Structures are given as structure tokens and as C-alpha cells.
CSV table of C-alpha atoms in Angstrom, one decimal:
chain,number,residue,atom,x,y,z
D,1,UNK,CA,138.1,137.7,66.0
D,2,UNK,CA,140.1,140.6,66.9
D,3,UNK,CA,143.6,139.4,65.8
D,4,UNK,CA,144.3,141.5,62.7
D,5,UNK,CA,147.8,140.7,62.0
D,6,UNK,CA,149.6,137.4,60.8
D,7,UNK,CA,150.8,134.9,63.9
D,8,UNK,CA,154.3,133.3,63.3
D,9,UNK,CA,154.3,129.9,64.6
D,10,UNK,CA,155.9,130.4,67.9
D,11,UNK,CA,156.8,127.4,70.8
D,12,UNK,CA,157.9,129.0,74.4
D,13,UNK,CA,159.1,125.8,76.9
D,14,UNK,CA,158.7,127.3,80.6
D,15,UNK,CA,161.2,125.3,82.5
D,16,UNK,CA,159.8,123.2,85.4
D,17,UNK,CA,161.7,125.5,88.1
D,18,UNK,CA,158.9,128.4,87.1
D,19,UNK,CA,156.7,126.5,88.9
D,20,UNK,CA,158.9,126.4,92.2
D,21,UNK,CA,158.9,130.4,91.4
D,22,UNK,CA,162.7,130.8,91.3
D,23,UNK,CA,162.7,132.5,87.9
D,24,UNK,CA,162.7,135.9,87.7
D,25,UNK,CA,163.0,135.9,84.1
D,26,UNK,CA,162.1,134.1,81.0
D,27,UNK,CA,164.6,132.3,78.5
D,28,UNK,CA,163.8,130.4,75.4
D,29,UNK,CA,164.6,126.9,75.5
D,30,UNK,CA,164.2,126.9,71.4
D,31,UNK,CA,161.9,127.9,68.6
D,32,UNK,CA,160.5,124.6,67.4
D,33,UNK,CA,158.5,124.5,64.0
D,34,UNK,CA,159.6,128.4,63.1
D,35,UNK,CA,158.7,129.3,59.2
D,36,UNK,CA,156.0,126.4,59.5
D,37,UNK,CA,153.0,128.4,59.7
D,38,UNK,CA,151.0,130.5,61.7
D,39,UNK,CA,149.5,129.3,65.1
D,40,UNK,CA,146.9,130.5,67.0
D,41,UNK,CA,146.2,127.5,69.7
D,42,UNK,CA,148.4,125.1,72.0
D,43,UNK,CA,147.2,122.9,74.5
D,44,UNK,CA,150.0,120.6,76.5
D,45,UNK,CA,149.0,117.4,78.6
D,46,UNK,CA,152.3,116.2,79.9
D,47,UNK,CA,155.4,116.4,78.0
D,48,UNK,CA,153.0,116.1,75.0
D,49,UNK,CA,152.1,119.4,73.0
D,50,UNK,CA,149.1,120.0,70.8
D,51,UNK,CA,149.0,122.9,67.8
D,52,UNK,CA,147.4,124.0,65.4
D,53,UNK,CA,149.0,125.5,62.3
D,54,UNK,CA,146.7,126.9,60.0
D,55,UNK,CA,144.0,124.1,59.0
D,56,UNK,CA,146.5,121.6,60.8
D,57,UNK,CA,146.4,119.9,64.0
D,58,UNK,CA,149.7,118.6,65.2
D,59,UNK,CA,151.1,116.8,68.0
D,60,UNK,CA,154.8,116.8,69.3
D,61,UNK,CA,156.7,115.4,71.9
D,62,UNK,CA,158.6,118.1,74.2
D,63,UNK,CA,160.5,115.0,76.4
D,64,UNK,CA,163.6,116.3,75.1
D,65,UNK,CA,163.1,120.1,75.0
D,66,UNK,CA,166.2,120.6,73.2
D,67,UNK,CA,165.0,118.3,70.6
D,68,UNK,CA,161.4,117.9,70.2
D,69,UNK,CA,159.6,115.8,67.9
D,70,UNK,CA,156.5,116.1,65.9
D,71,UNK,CA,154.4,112.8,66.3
D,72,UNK,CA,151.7,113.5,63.8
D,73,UNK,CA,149.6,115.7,62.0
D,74,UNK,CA,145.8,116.1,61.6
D,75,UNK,CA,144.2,118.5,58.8
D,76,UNK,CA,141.0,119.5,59.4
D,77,UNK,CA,138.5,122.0,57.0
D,78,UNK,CA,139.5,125.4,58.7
D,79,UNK,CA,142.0,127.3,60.7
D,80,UNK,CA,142.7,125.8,64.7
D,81,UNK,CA,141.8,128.3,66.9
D,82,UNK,CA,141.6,127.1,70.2
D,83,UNK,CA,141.9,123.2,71.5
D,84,UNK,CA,141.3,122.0,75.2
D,85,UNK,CA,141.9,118.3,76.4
D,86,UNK,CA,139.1,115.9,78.1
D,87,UNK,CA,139.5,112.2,79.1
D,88,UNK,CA,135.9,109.7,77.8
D,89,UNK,CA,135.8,106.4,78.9
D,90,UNK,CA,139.2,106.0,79.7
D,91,UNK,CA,140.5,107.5,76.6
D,92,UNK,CA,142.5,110.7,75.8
D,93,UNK,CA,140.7,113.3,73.5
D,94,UNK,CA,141.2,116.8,72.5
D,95,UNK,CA,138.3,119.1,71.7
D,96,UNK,CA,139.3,121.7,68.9
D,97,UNK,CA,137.3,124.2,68.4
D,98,UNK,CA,138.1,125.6,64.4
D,99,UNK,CA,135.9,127.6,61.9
D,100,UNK,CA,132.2,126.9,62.6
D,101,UNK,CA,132.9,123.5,64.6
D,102,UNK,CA,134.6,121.6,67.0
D,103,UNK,CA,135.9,118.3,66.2
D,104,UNK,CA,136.5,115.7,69.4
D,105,UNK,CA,139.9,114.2,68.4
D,106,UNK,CA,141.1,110.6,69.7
D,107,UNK,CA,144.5,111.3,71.0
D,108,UNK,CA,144.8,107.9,73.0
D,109,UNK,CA,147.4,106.8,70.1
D,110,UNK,CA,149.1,110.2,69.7
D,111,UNK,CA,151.0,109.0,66.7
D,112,UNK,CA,147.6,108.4,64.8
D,113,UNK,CA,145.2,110.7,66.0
D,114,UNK,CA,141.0,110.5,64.7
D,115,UNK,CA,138.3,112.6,64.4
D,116,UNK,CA,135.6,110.8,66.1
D,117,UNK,CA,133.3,113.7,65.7
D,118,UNK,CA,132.4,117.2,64.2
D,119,UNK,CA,129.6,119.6,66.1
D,120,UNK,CA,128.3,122.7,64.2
D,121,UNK,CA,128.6,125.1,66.7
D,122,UNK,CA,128.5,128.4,66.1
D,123,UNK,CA,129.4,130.9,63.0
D,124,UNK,CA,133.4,130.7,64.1
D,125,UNK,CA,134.2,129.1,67.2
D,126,UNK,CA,136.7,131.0,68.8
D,127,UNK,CA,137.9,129.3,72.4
D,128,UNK,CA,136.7,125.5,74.0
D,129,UNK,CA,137.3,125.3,77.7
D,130,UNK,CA,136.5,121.4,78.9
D,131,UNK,CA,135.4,119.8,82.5
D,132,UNK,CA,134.6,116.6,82.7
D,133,UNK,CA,133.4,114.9,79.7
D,134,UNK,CA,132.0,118.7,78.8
D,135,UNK,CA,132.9,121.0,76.3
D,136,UNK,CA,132.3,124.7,76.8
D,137,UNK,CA,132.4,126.6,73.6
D,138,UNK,CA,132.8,130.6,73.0
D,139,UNK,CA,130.7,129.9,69.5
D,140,UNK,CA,131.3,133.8,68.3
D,141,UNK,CA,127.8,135.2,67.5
D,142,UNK,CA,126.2,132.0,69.0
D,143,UNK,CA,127.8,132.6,72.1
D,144,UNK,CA,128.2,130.2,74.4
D,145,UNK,CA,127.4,126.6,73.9
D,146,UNK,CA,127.5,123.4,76.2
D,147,UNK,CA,128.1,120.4,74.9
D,148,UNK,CA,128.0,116.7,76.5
D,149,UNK,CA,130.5,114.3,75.0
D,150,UNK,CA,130.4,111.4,77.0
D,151,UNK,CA,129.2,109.6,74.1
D,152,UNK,CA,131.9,111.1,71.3
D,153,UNK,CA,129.7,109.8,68.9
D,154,UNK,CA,126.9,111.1,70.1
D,155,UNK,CA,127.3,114.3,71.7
D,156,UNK,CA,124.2,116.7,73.4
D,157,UNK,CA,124.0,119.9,73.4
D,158,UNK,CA,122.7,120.9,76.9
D,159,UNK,CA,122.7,124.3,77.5
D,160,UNK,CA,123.4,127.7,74.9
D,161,UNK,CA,123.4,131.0,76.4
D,162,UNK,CA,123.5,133.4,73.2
D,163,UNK,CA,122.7,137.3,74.4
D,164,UNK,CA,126.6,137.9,75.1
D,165,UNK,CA,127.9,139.7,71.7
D,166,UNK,CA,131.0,138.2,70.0
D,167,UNK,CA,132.3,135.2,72.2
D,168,UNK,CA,135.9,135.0,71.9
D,169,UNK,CA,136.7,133.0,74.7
D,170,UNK,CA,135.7,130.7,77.3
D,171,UNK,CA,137.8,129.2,80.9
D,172,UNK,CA,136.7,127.5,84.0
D,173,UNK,CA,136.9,127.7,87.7
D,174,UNK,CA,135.3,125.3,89.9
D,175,UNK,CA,131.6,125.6,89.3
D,176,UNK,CA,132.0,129.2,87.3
D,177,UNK,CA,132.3,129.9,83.7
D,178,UNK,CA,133.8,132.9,82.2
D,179,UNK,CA,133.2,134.5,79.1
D,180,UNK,CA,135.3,137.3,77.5
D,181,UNK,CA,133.1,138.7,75.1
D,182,UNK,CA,134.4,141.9,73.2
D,183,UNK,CA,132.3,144.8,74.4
D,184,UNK,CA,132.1,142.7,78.3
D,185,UNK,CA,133.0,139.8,80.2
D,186,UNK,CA,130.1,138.0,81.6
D,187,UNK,CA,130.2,135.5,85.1
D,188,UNK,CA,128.7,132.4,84.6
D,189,UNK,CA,127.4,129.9,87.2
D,190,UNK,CA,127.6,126.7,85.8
D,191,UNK,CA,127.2,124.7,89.1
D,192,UNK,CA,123.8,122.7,87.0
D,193,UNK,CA,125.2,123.2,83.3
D,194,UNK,CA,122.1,122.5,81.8
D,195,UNK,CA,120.7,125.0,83.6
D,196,UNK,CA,124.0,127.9,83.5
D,197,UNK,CA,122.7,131.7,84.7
D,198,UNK,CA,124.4,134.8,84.6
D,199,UNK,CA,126.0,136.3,87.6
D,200,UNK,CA,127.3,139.8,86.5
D,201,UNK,CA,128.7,141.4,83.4
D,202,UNK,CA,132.1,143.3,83.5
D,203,UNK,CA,131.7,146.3,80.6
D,204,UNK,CA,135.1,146.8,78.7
D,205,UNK,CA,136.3,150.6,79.3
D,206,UNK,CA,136.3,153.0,77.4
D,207,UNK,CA,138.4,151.7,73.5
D,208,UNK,CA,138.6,148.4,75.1
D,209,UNK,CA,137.9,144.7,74.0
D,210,UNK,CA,137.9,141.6,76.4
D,211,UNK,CA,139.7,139.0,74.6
D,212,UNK,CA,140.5,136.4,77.6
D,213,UNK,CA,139.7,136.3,81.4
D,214,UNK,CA,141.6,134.1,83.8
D,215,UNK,CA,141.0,133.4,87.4
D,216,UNK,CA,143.0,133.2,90.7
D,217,UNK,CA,142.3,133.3,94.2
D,218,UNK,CA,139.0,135.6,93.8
D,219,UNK,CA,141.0,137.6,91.4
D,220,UNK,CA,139.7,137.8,87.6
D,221,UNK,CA,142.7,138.9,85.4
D,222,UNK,CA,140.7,140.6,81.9
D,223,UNK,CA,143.1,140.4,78.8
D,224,UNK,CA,141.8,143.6,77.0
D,225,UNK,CA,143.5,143.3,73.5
D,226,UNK,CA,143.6,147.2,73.3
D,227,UNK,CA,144.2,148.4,76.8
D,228,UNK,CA,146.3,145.5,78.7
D,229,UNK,CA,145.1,143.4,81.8
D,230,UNK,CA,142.4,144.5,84.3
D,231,UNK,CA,142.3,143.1,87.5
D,232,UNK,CA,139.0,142.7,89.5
D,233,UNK,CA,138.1,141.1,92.5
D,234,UNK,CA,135.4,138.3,92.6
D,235,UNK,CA,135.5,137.4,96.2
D,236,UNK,CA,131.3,138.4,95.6
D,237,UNK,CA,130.9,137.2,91.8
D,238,UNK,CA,127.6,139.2,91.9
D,239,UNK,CA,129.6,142.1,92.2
D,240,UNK,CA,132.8,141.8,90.3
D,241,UNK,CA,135.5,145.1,92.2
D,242,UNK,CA,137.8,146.3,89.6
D,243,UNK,CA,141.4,146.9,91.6
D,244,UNK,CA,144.3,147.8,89.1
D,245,UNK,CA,145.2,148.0,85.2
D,246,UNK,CA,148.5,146.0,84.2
D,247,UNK,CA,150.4,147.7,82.0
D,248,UNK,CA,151.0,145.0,79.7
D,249,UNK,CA,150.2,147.1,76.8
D,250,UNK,CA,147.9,146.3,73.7
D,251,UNK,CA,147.5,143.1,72.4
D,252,UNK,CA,147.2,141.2,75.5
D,253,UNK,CA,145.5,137.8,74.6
D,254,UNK,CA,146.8,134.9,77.1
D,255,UNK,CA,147.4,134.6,80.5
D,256,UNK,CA,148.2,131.5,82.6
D,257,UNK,CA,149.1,131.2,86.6
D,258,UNK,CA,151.7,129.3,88.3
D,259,UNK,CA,151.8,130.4,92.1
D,260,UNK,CA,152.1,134.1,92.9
D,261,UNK,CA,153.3,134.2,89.0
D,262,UNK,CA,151.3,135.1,85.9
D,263,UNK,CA,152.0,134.5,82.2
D,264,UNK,CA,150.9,136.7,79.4
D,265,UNK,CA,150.7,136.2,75.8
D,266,UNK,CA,151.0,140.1,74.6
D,267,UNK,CA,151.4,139.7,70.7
D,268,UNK,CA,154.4,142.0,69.6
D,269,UNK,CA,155.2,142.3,72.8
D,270,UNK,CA,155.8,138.8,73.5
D,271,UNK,CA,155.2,137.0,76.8
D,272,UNK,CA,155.2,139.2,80.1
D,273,UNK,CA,156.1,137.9,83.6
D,274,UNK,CA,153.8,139.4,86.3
D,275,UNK,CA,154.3,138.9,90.2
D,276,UNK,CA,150.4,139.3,91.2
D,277,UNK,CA,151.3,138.3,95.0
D,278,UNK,CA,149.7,141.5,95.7
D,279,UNK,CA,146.8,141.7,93.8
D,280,UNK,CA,146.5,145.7,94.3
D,281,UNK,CA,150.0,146.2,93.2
D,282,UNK,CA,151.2,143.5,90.3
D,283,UNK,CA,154.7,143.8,88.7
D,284,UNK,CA,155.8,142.8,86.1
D,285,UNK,CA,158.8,141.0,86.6
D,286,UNK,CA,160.8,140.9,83.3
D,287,UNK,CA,159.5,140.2,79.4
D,288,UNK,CA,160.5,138.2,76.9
D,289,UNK,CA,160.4,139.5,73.1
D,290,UNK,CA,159.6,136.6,71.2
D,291,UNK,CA,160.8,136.4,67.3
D,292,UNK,CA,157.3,136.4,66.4
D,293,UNK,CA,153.8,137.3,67.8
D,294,UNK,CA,152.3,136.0,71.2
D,295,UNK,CA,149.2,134.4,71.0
D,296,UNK,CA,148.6,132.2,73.2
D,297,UNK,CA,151.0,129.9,76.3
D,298,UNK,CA,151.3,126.6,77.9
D,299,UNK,CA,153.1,125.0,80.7
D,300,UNK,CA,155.3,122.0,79.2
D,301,UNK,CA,156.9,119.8,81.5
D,302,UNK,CA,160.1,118.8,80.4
D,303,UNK,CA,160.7,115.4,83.0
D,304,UNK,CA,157.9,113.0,82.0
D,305,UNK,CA,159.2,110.0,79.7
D,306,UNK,CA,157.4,110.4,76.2
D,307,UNK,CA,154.4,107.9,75.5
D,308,UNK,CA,155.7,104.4,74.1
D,309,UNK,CA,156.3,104.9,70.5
D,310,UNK,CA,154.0,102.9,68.2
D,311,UNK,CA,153.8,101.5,64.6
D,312,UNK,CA,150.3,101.0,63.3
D,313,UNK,CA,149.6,99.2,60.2
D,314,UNK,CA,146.4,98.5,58.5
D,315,UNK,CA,146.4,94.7,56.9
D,316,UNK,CA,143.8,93.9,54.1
D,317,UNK,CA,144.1,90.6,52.9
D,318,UNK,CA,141.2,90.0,50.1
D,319,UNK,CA,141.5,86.4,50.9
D,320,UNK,CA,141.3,85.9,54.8
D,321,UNK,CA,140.6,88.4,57.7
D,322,UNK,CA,141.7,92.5,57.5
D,323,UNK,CA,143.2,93.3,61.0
D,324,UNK,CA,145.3,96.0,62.6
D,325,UNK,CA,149.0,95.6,63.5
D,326,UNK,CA,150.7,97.3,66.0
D,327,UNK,CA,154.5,97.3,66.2
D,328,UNK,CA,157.2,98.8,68.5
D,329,UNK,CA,159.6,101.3,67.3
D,330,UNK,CA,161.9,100.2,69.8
D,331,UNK,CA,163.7,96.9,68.6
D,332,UNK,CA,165.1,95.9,72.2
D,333,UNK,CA,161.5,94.4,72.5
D,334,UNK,CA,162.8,91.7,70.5
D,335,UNK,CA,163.4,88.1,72.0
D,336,UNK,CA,165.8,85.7,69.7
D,337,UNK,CA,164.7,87.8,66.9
D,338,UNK,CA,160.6,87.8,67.6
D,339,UNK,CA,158.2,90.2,69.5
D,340,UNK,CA,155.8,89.3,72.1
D,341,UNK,CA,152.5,88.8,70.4
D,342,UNK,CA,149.3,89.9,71.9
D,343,UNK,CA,145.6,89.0,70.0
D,344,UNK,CA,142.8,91.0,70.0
D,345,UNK,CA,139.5,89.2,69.2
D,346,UNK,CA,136.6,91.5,69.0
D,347,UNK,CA,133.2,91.2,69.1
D,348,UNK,CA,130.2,91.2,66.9
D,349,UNK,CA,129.8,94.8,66.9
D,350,UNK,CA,133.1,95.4,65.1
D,351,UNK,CA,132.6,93.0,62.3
D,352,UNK,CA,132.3,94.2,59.1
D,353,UNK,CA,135.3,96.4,56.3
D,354,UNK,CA,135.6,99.0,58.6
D,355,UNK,CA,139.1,98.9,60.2
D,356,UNK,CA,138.5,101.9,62.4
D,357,UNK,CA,135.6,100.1,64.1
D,358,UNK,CA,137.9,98.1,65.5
D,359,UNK,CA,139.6,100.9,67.4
């Protein structure tokens, strides 16, 4: 991995009018968890934000951005380095891709959230991109690895494309996979993923290293960690055209797109704001110097209610039945002193000690 220096644990709340393009520069909206720990992965689905601090996975509530919450905390066996979200049968999960594996984590209950399973996937999986109920995984060494998971408990690997150097990160577009691996970036075309083929290969220049690639409209936007973002044009992905460096300087690792606007994570530089409406000629707009270093960014919506705060408690009675109980936070709920009662009776297939079977 190429980050050689320590990551402060850094949050940065875009406001919602970034995505209207009205801003013209960035202000923090706070600096939630600081002195926590060092993060190298967020992930947002709604007003809901997913971390990783060191071995920890955490989830927190950005409703109130001037006041959010942390709703739970996961630890797994090794540093979070990269986490992407997928929906399975109906259910919320998070694929989180840390040391040698990545774990698909239940986040339907975001207050209580479960490993369902762990995939040995490469010697230090570095980035997890997700379509579907897929899982894309830059496995370092291994490259890159496809994995089905619409069984969580179950999951197939279906396709592993491992010629590509050090993987350090994977993202999607449409029926296209891209790679950013070190030495090159490579264009996938994952249209049949169990059958993914190479399009082209974009060589890093001269002292460079690919450490990200992000996509929009037919533009491919390389984060070289040493020598700041390339742009090249894809509108033939056979042929990738490089157009124009952006001056970002070293450390670029992130970037994100809203509109004619692009984000970038630059480490001690902290987050640039690029106007790529002209893809020949992208300015960047203003920076902001974060209090520690960017590694990576995330759109956070600040308007969506948070999820209905839940109580879980696990009964074990020696003498009857052990059950689950699920109580509201909120005590307006409460009719002359009682809750609303609702029975779950399950099947066969859940009988036995096991509580989480019942889930």
C-alpha cells in the first residue's frame, strides 16, 4: 500500500447545496471522532456513515451534522481499508475489504451490526467496489477478484484476473471495471463478470503510482499518489487519450464527482475542489486544508431522518423458550403505559440455542 505516513481520523460533511454546484468553496461542518484513531475508509448510504478506525468498523448517524452520533462499533482482525455497500435479499450489507479478507457485514439493524461472512481474498485487500449482489476486490498481489454474494453465507468466487501488479484499488462504471494498480491502470470489461477481459492498460509516467481511477463522462481521472491527477479520455476504452495533468500535487488518493465538480482526497494537502466542465482545461476551484491527512471522501446528506432507533435484547430463559426483544428508544410509542407488541414465530429452520439464527 503506498500510504507511508499515519492518517488522523478525519470526517468532511459536503453540504447538500454542492450538489446544486453553488459552492465555490469548501467549509467544515465539524471534525467528528478527532484523536480517535486513524481512518483509512468511509462509505455513506444516506445520512448514515460507515468507518473504519484502525481494526474497527463503526457506524454513525450524520442526521444532525452538527451533532452526529456513533451508533455502533464492529472490531474485526485487521486494519479497515476500504468498505463499499450492497443490498441481498432485501437486506442492507456492507462489504469491507481489511487485511487478507473481506467480511460481508449485516447493516440492516445499524445499531447491531454482524459479520455474516469472511472471504480470504488476497495477501491485503486494499479497495472493494460492489454492483449488484457482487463484490469486486483490488486483492493486492492477487489482483483482482470477483465475488458472488447473493448467498452471504455462501459466496462464489467467479472470476480472478491476477497479471496486474499491486491492486490498490477497484470502481465501477456501467459494464467497466477499473483497476488502479501501482505501475498502470488497467480497463476492464466486465459486461459477463465471470468472463471480465482486459481492454487497455494506462502505464503510470515516469516516478508515478496509480493509486485510484474515477470515471465521468468518457473522462478517466488517475489519482497518481506521487504526481497528482491525470486525465484521459475513454470515449474509445481500447485506446484510453491522455488530455491534461491536475496539479493537485502528491498524495492524491480520492476523488469523487458531483456535476461539472470533482472532489479530491490529497493527503497533507487536504481535499481539492476541481471544476472539470472542461475536461482539457480543469481548475481547481479552491482547497480545503484539513487538520489531518486526506484519505479518502464521501457525499453525506444532511436532510434524510435517521433510521428508527432500536433496543435489542437477547432473553435466555433456562426454563422456557430464549427469544430476541426489540424495544424502542423513543417512549412516545407508549400507549397507557405499554408498547404495541408484535410476535415473531419462526420456523423449523431456526430452532435450536443459536439466537442469531433467528435473525
Amino acid at each position: 500500500m503506498r500510504f507511508d505516513h499515519t492518517l488522523p481520523l478525519l470526517f468532511f460533511a459536503l453540504p447538500a447545496l454542492l450538489f446544486a454546484q453553488a459552492a465555490q468553496h469548501l467549509s467544515p461542518l465539524g471534525n467528528f471522532g478527532r484523536g480517535e484513531g486513524e481512518v483509512q475508509a468511509v462509505f455513506a448510504s444516506g445520512s448514515l456513515v460507515y468507518f473504519g478506525v484502525g481494526k474497527q468498523l463503526r457506524v454513525a448517524s450524520f442526521a444532525d451534522s452538527s451533532a452526529p452520533q456513533t451508533l455502533a462499533r464492529l472490531t474485526l482482525s485487521d486494519n479497515v481499508n476500504d468498505i463499499a455497500g450492497l443490498e441481498i435479499s432485501g437486506q442492507q450489507f456492507l462489504a469491507v475489504a481489511y487485511g487478507s479478507r473481506l467480511a460481508l457485514v449485516n447493516v440492516d439493524n445499524p445499531f447491531d451490526p454482524t459479520v455474516y461472512a469472511t472471504i480470504a481474498a488476497g495477501d491485503n485487500c486494499e479497495g472493494v467496489a460492489t454492483q449488484g449482489t457482487l463484490a469486486y476486490v483490488a486483492a493486492g498481489n492477487q489482483g483482482l477478484r470477483i465475488y458472488d454474494c447473493a448467498n452471504p453465507t455462501a459466496t462464489q468466487t467467479i472470476a480472478a484476473l491476477d497479471s496486474f501488479g499491486y491492486c490498490e484499488s477497484v470502481a465501477l462504471d456501467s459494464a467497466r471495471c477499473y483497476v488502479a494498480a501501482g505501475k498502470s491502470s488497467h480497463l476492464i470489461d466486465v459486461s459477463n463478470p465471470r468472463q471480465p477481459f482486459v481492454m487497455s492498460s494506462i502505464a503510470a509516467q515516469s516516478g508515478g503510482y496509480h493509486q485510484f481511477v474515477g470515471v465521468q463522462d468518457e473522462h478517466a481521472y488517475v489519482c497518481d499518489y506521487n504526481l497528482g491527477v491525470q486525465v484521459y479520455r475513454i470515449t474509445n476504452p481500447a485506446l484510453p487519450e491522455f488530455i491534461t495533468t491536475i496539479a493537485t500535487g502528491p498524495e492524491a488518493a480520492r476523488i469523487t464527482f458531483a456535476g461539472s465538480f470533482a472532489y479530491v482526497a490529497s493527503g497533507e494537502a487536504g481535499i481539492h475542489l476541481i471544476d472539470i466542465s472542461n475536461s482539457a482545461a480543469p481548475n481547481i476551484v479552491s482547497t480545503f486544508d484539513t487538520p489531518g491527512s486526506a484519505a479518502s471522501l464521501w457525499f453525506v446528506p444532511t436532510t434524510a431522518p435517521p433510521p428508527p432507533p432500536i433496543e435489542q435484547e437477547e432473553v435466555y430463559n433456562p426454563s422456557s423458550l430464549n427469544y430476541l426483544l426489540f424495544l424502542p428508544r423513543d417512549t412516545t410509542a407508549r400507549i397507557e403505559g405499554k408498547f404495541p407488541l408484535i410476535l415473531s414465530l419462526h420456523g423449523i429452520g431456526e430452532r435450536g440455542s443459536d439466537l442469531q439464527r433467528v435473525k
